[in-house]
Amino acid sequence: MAYAIKKPGRTVADQSYVVEAVKGLGVTFKRFFQNTIGPAENRKTATIRYPEESRDYPERFRGVHRLTHRADGSPRCVACLCCSTACPAQCIYIEPAEYEADDPRHGYERYPRVFVIDELRCIFCGFCVEACPCDAIRMDTGTHVPASWKREHFIFDKETLMSIPGKDGTYVTANPRHEPGDPTHPGLDREKAH
Amino acid sequence: MPTFKLDGQEIPFEPGDTIIRAAWKKGVEIPHYCWHPGLSIAANCRMCLVEIKSARPMALPILAWDEKKKDYVETTKNKLQPACQIEVTEGMEVASKGAAVEKAQGAVQEFLLLNHPVDCPICDQAGECKLQDYWLAHQKKLKRKDTEPVHKPKAVRFGPTIVYDAERCIMCTRCIRFCDEVVGDHVLDMRERGNKNEITVSPGRELDHAYTLMTEHVCPVGALTSKDFRFKARVWFLRSAPGVCNGCATGCNTWVDYDPRYQRVYRLRPRDNEQVNKFWMCDAGMMTYKRFHEDRILTGRVRQEGRVVEVPRDVAIEASAKVLEKSQRLAVVFSAQHTNEDNFVLGKLGREHLGGTALYLAALSPESVPGGWKGDAILRHPDPNPNRAGATAVAGGELRSTADLAADVAAGRVDAILSLGWAAGESVEQLASLANVPHVNLSSNIGPLTQVATVVVPVATTAEASGTFVNAKGMAQQFQRAVNAPLGIKSAWETLIEIGKRVGREIAFAKLPEVRAAMPATTAAVAAAS
Ligand code: SF4
Ligand code: SF4
Ligand code: SF4
Ligand code: SF4
Ligand code: FES
């Protein structure tokens, strides 16, 4: 059933505009002085002094990306290109390569020779994290991309992405795996496994 | 033509066809791994099981759960049969769908994946893997086995071009049959049984015949991977354009797989054509894609006082026009590596407009191919040029060789040269005399002809332009442009028209079909037919 909403009536003061405008400015200035001058405990609003102060983001906040490490410090990423396939902004560029013949991970493993994310194009949807079968790319850093004047600063390469720790301060993930090449992995040949 | 019924659809067949082949000819796919239209029947994967409704049922006694009696009861079920092995008969009724068949397909899938590592992220076949496709189509369930799969050797080197992963192999034996039946070289075989099965190379041998990359191509899963393509690109990013191989006069039909984002060709794959190459290509042919990007000529080149200077394309065209204007006795060199269209416009400009009467053909000789070239009885033609027949036909008759040209230049019978392509059967030293007269060359790559030219104008490769080749059997085959030519480079025929304009000779072709329409009736007719 439809019902009528009663509009508040207007007084002469409202009509004349000036009085109400000055009242409104009064509120603005009160807040302004409360929040910028005087001791912190007097401040009444949600404003903080960014960037000197910062707040913790919610648990599931999608921050800037990082690439997780294996126990031996190599990237967990196997350059499968699932993330760059899923990425709607098409901002991930990967060049896969093969570990050399003398490497214990040779044969099993591809790795990203080049891994670049253009953080300016990124829309922080998190699809890349969803797509990654190796838990290699994560957005659990709890920080966002630092501001900069330079475009190049937003092009994060493999080394940059691997140098960013997770919120827990480590470079690994909470979901360990038996990786090929690790001593815990069932091994390369039939004899070793059975 | 007699017909049979597959899932209610009337399908024609020729006597002797199996169910799967008849369906395949009609474009209907019955799931399969081990069957390949070009190989013998092994019937070992059991993915193609179908129910033959019209035949006397081969009933298997089974126990089935009866919901009403709350007990197992004795009953029978129809035995399914492999569609790849059963010959069709008139009026046969076949079901490749339905509860019984789908259950079997799911079960076969589950069986094949029992010990499969499913390391698709690091597998190069991901995106074109039959296991992935059929899992999604027929199983879509987790496997019930939860113990560690059997581990087998990974990344085994089979030869200079192929890497084998025993864990991923589903033992379809396509690779063995390919080597045996098509190449005639029994270099692969199977050893052990059951879940220890694996493919091995004959002792003391390597997988190193001339068709090794095809073994990778017939492998329906990621067990065999090509060293060249391994980890270079993901197939879901690639697009394919129909091409014709540049490797020899057989003219195998190809798919040119390129990445549209980087305008780069990553591999060639055989395109089925029963009359030319059936389903196959040779290694050397598949590797010709490298020429599209390696040793490219991307700017004009002008020789000044013995030194080669790189100049913009426009400047090179200007310089070519100057050379051609002055010429009285022009030699025109056609190319067995270039398309009919390119050669035709070359003839128009060189012969009709500039009055060149001395006509030659630049063609590779088997010895001049890097690594040598030998024909065989399978696909490889002794002539390593894709379009000798076409170039000769559009030029209107027998052409003399580039060796003859060198002699003619030395004898002073020629005062300028207009040549197409980089390839020649002779070395730079043998062609050295060509540098004695002004020489305009249109090339996509560096080769003997470009090195003795005064002016080189860059042109597009066969991946960067559409065109027609005529193979040794006289079949004209068209191919389509895959990638864009870089840096404003155009195809040879377009470039020739530009040069013609600079010397005041109007050749009025704006589009490729116009060139084709103007070509001599015989070559144009075959070009239109293919
Ligand atoms: S968060 Fe989204 S847009 Fe950003 S890189 Fe990942 S997939 Fe791409
Ligand atoms: S980050 Fe993950 S999804 Fe992206 S390429 Fe590496 S392994 Fe694949
Ligand atoms: S063959 Fe490769 S892509 Fe196919 S299912 Fe196995 S691991 Fe995955
Ligand atoms: S290597 Fe490939 S083609 Fe050969 S048997 Fe195994 S799965 Fe089949
Ligand atoms: S395709 Fe028929 S059994 Fe393999």
mmCIF file with all atom_site columns, N, CA and C in Angstrom, chain B residues 234-257:
data_model
loop_
_atom_site.group_PDB
_atom_site.id
_atom_site.type_symbol
_atom_site.label_atom_id
_atom_site.label_alt_id
_atom_site.label_comp_id
_atom_site.label_asym_id
_atom_site.label_entity_id
_atom_site.label_seq_id
_atom_site.pdbx_PDB_ins_code
_atom_site.Cartn_x
_atom_site.Cartn_y
_atom_site.Cartn_z
_atom_site.occupancy
_atom_site.B_iso_or_equiv
_atom_site.pdbx_formal_charge
_atom_site.auth_seq_id
_atom_site.auth_comp_id
_atom_site.auth_asym_id
_atom_site.auth_atom_id
_atom_site.pdbx_PDB_model_num
ATOM 1  N N  . ARG B 1 234 ? 50.846 -20.594 -23.899 1.00 0.00 ? 234 ARG B N  1
ATOM 2  C CA . ARG B 1 234 ? 49.681 -21.364 -23.526 1.00 0.00 ? 234 ARG B CA 1
ATOM 3  C C  . ARG B 1 234 ? 48.732 -21.359 -24.705 1.00 0.00 ? 234 ARG B C  1
ATOM 4  N N  . VAL B 1 235 ? 48.226 -22.543 -25.053 1.00 0.00 ? 235 VAL B N  1
ATOM 5  C CA . VAL B 1 235 ? 47.479 -22.634 -26.301 1.00 0.00 ? 235 VAL B CA 1
ATOM 6  C C  . VAL B 1 235 ? 46.198 -21.810 -26.287 1.00 0.00 ? 235 VAL B C  1
ATOM 7  N N  . TRP B 1 236 ? 45.667 -21.544 -25.085 1.00 0.00 ? 236 TRP B N  1
ATOM 8  C CA . TRP B 1 236 ? 44.413 -20.792 -25.092 1.00 0.00 ? 236 TRP B CA 1
ATOM 9  C C  . TRP B 1 236 ? 44.619 -19.319 -25.471 1.00 0.00 ? 236 TRP B C  1
ATOM 10 N N  . PHE B 1 237 ? 45.847 -18.885 -25.494 1.00 0.00 ? 237 PHE B N  1
ATOM 11 C CA . PHE B 1 237 ? 46.095 -17.531 -25.966 1.00 0.00 ? 237 PHE B CA 1
ATOM 12 C C  . PHE B 1 237 ? 46.316 -17.489 -27.478 1.00 0.00 ? 237 PHE B C  1
ATOM 13 N N  . LEU B 1 238 ? 46.515 -18.645 -28.088 1.00 0.00 ? 238 LEU B N  1
ATOM 14 C CA . LEU B 1 238 ? 46.885 -18.670 -29.502 1.00 0.00 ? 238 LEU B CA 1
ATOM 15 C C  . LEU B 1 238 ? 45.658 -18.698 -30.413 1.00 0.00 ? 238 LEU B C  1
ATOM 16 N N  . ARG B 1 239 ? 45.804 -18.084 -31.573 1.00 0.00 ? 239 ARG B N  1
ATOM 17 C CA . ARG B 1 239 ? 44.798 -18.189 -32.629 1.00 0.00 ? 239 ARG B CA 1
ATOM 18 C C  . ARG B 1 239 ? 45.466 -18.921 -33.788 1.00 0.00 ? 239 ARG B C  1
ATOM 19 N N  . SER B 1 240 ? 44.655 -19.480 -34.684 1.00 0.00 ? 240 SER B N  1
ATOM 20 C CA . SER B 1 240 ? 45.234 -20.244 -35.785 1.00 0.00 ? 240 SER B CA 1
ATOM 21 C C  . SER B 1 240 ? 44.762 -19.689 -37.117 1.00 0.00 ? 240 SER B C  1
ATOM 22 N N  . ALA B 1 241 ? 45.695 -19.585 -38.038 1.00 0.00 ? 241 ALA B N  1
ATOM 23 C CA . ALA B 1 241 ? 45.342 -19.190 -39.399 1.00 0.00 ? 241 ALA B CA 1
ATOM 24 C C  . ALA B 1 241 ? 45.746 -20.320 -40.332 1.00 0.00 ? 241 ALA B C  1
ATOM 25 N N  . PRO B 1 242 ? 44.934 -20.600 -41.358 1.00 0.00 ? 242 PRO B N  1
ATOM 26 C CA . PRO B 1 242 ? 45.311 -21.663 -42.293 1.00 0.00 ? 242 PRO B CA 1
ATOM 27 C C  . PRO B 1 242 ? 46.514 -21.247 -43.121 1.00 0.00 ? 242 PRO B C  1
ATOM 28 N N  . GLY B 1 243 ? 47.543 -22.088 -43.108 1.00 0.00 ? 243 GLY B N  1
ATOM 29 C CA . GLY B 1 243 ? 48.765 -21.762 -43.839 1.00 0.00 ? 243 GLY B CA 1
ATOM 30 C C  . GLY B 1 243 ? 49.159 -22.898 -44.760 1.00 0.00 ? 243 GLY B C  1
ATOM 31 N N  . VAL B 1 244 ? 50.213 -22.665 -45.517 1.00 0.00 ? 244 VAL B N  1
ATOM 32 C CA . VAL B 1 244 ? 50.811 -23.713 -46.337 1.00 0.00 ? 244 VAL B CA 1
ATOM 33 C C  . VAL B 1 244 ? 52.300 -23.705 -46.012 1.00 0.00 ? 244 VAL B C  1
ATOM 34 N N  . CYS B 1 245 ? 52.844 -24.888 -45.745 1.00 0.00 ? 245 CYS B N  1
ATOM 35 C CA . CYS B 1 245 ? 54.234 -24.981 -45.307 1.00 0.00 ? 245 CYS B CA 1
ATOM 36 C C  . CYS B 1 245 ? 55.192 -24.470 -46.379 1.00 0.00 ? 245 CYS B C  1
ATOM 37 N N  . ASN B 1 246 ? 56.237 -23.768 -45.918 1.00 0.00 ? 246 ASN B N  1
ATOM 38 C CA . ASN B 1 246 ? 57.243 -23.222 -46.823 1.00 0.00 ? 246 ASN B CA 1
ATOM 39 C C  . ASN B 1 246 ? 58.404 -24.179 -47.050 1.00 0.00 ? 246 ASN B C  1
ATOM 40 N N  . GLY B 1 247 ? 58.335 -25.349 -46.411 1.00 0.00 ? 247 GLY B N  1
ATOM 41 C CA . GLY B 1 247 ? 59.527 -26.199 -46.356 1.00 0.00 ? 247 GLY B CA 1
ATOM 42 C C  . GLY B 1 247 ? 59.895 -26.896 -47.642 1.00 0.00 ? 247 GLY B C  1
ATOM 43 N N  . CYS B 1 248 ? 58.902 -27.341 -48.431 1.00 0.00 ? 248 CYS B N  1
ATOM 44 C CA . CYS B 1 248 ? 59.247 -28.018 -49.676 1.00 0.00 ? 248 CYS B CA 1
ATOM 45 C C  . CYS B 1 248 ? 58.069 -27.998 -50.626 1.00 0.00 ? 248 CYS B C  1
ATOM 46 N N  . ALA B 1 249 ? 58.230 -28.639 -51.779 1.00 0.00 ? 249 ALA B N  1
ATOM 47 C CA . ALA B 1 249 ? 57.238 -28.544 -52.848 1.00 0.00 ? 249 ALA B CA 1
ATOM 48 C C  . ALA B 1 249 ? 55.990 -29.391 -52.598 1.00 0.00 ? 249 ALA B C  1
ATOM 49 N N  . THR B 1 250 ? 55.965 -30.124 -51.461 1.00 0.00 ? 250 THR B N  1
ATOM 50 C CA . THR B 1 250 ? 54.753 -30.871 -51.141 1.00 0.00 ? 250 THR B CA 1
ATOM 51 C C  . THR B 1 250 ? 53.625 -29.926 -50.765 1.00 0.00 ? 250 THR B C  1
ATOM 52 N N  . GLY B 1 251 ? 53.992 -28.855 -50.052 1.00 0.00 ? 251 GLY B N  1
ATOM 53 C CA . GLY B 1 251 ? 52.981 -27.868 -49.685 1.00 0.00 ? 251 GLY B CA 1
ATOM 54 C C  . GLY B 1 251 ? 52.013 -28.366 -48.634 1.00 0.00 ? 251 GLY B C  1
ATOM 55 N N  . CYS B 1 252 ? 52.527 -28.955 -47.562 1.00 0.00 ? 252 CYS B N  1
ATOM 56 C CA . CYS B 1 252 ? 51.656 -29.451 -46.494 1.00 0.00 ? 252 CYS B CA 1
ATOM 57 C C  . CYS B 1 252 ? 50.795 -28.326 -45.952 1.00 0.00 ? 252 CYS B C  1
ATOM 58 N N  . ASN B 1 253 ? 49.549 -28.657 -45.649 1.00 0.00 ? 253 ASN B N  1
ATOM 59 C CA . ASN B 1 253 ? 48.634 -27.674 -45.096 1.00 0.00 ? 253 ASN B CA 1
ATOM 60 C C  . ASN B 1 253 ? 48.901 -27.524 -43.607 1.00 0.00 ? 253 ASN B C  1
ATOM 61 N N  . THR B 1 254 ? 48.917 -26.298 -43.142 1.00 0.00 ? 254 THR B N  1
ATOM 62 C CA . THR B 1 254 ? 49.283 -26.058 -41.741 1.00 0.00 ? 254 THR B CA 1
ATOM 63 C C  . THR B 1 254 ? 48.251 -25.184 -41.053 1.00 0.00 ? 254 THR B C  1
ATOM 64 N N  . TRP B 1 255 ? 48.298 -25.221 -39.752 1.00 0.00 ? 255 TRP B N  1
ATOM 65 C CA . TRP B 1 255 ? 47.704 -24.177 -38.938 1.00 0.00 ? 255 TRP B CA 1
ATOM 66 C C  . TRP B 1 255 ? 48.854 -23.347 -38.406 1.00 0.00 ? 255 TRP B C  1
ATOM 67 N N  . VAL B 1 256 ? 48.804 -22.074 -38.643 1.00 0.00 ? 256 VAL B N  1
ATOM 68 C CA . VAL B 1 256 ? 49.828 -21.180 -38.114 1.00 0.00 ? 256 VAL B CA 1
ATOM 69 C C  . VAL B 1 256 ? 49.301 -20.655 -36.782 1.00 0.00 ? 256 VAL B C  1
ATOM 70 N N  . ASP B 1 257 ? 49.876 -21.133 -35.694 1.00 0.00 ? 257 ASP B N  1
ATOM 71 C CA . ASP B 1 257 ? 49.411 -20.720 -34.364 1.00 0.00 ? 257 ASP B CA 1
ATOM 72 C C  . ASP B 1 257 ? 50.176 -19.493 -33.909 1.00 0.00 ? 257 ASP B C  1
#
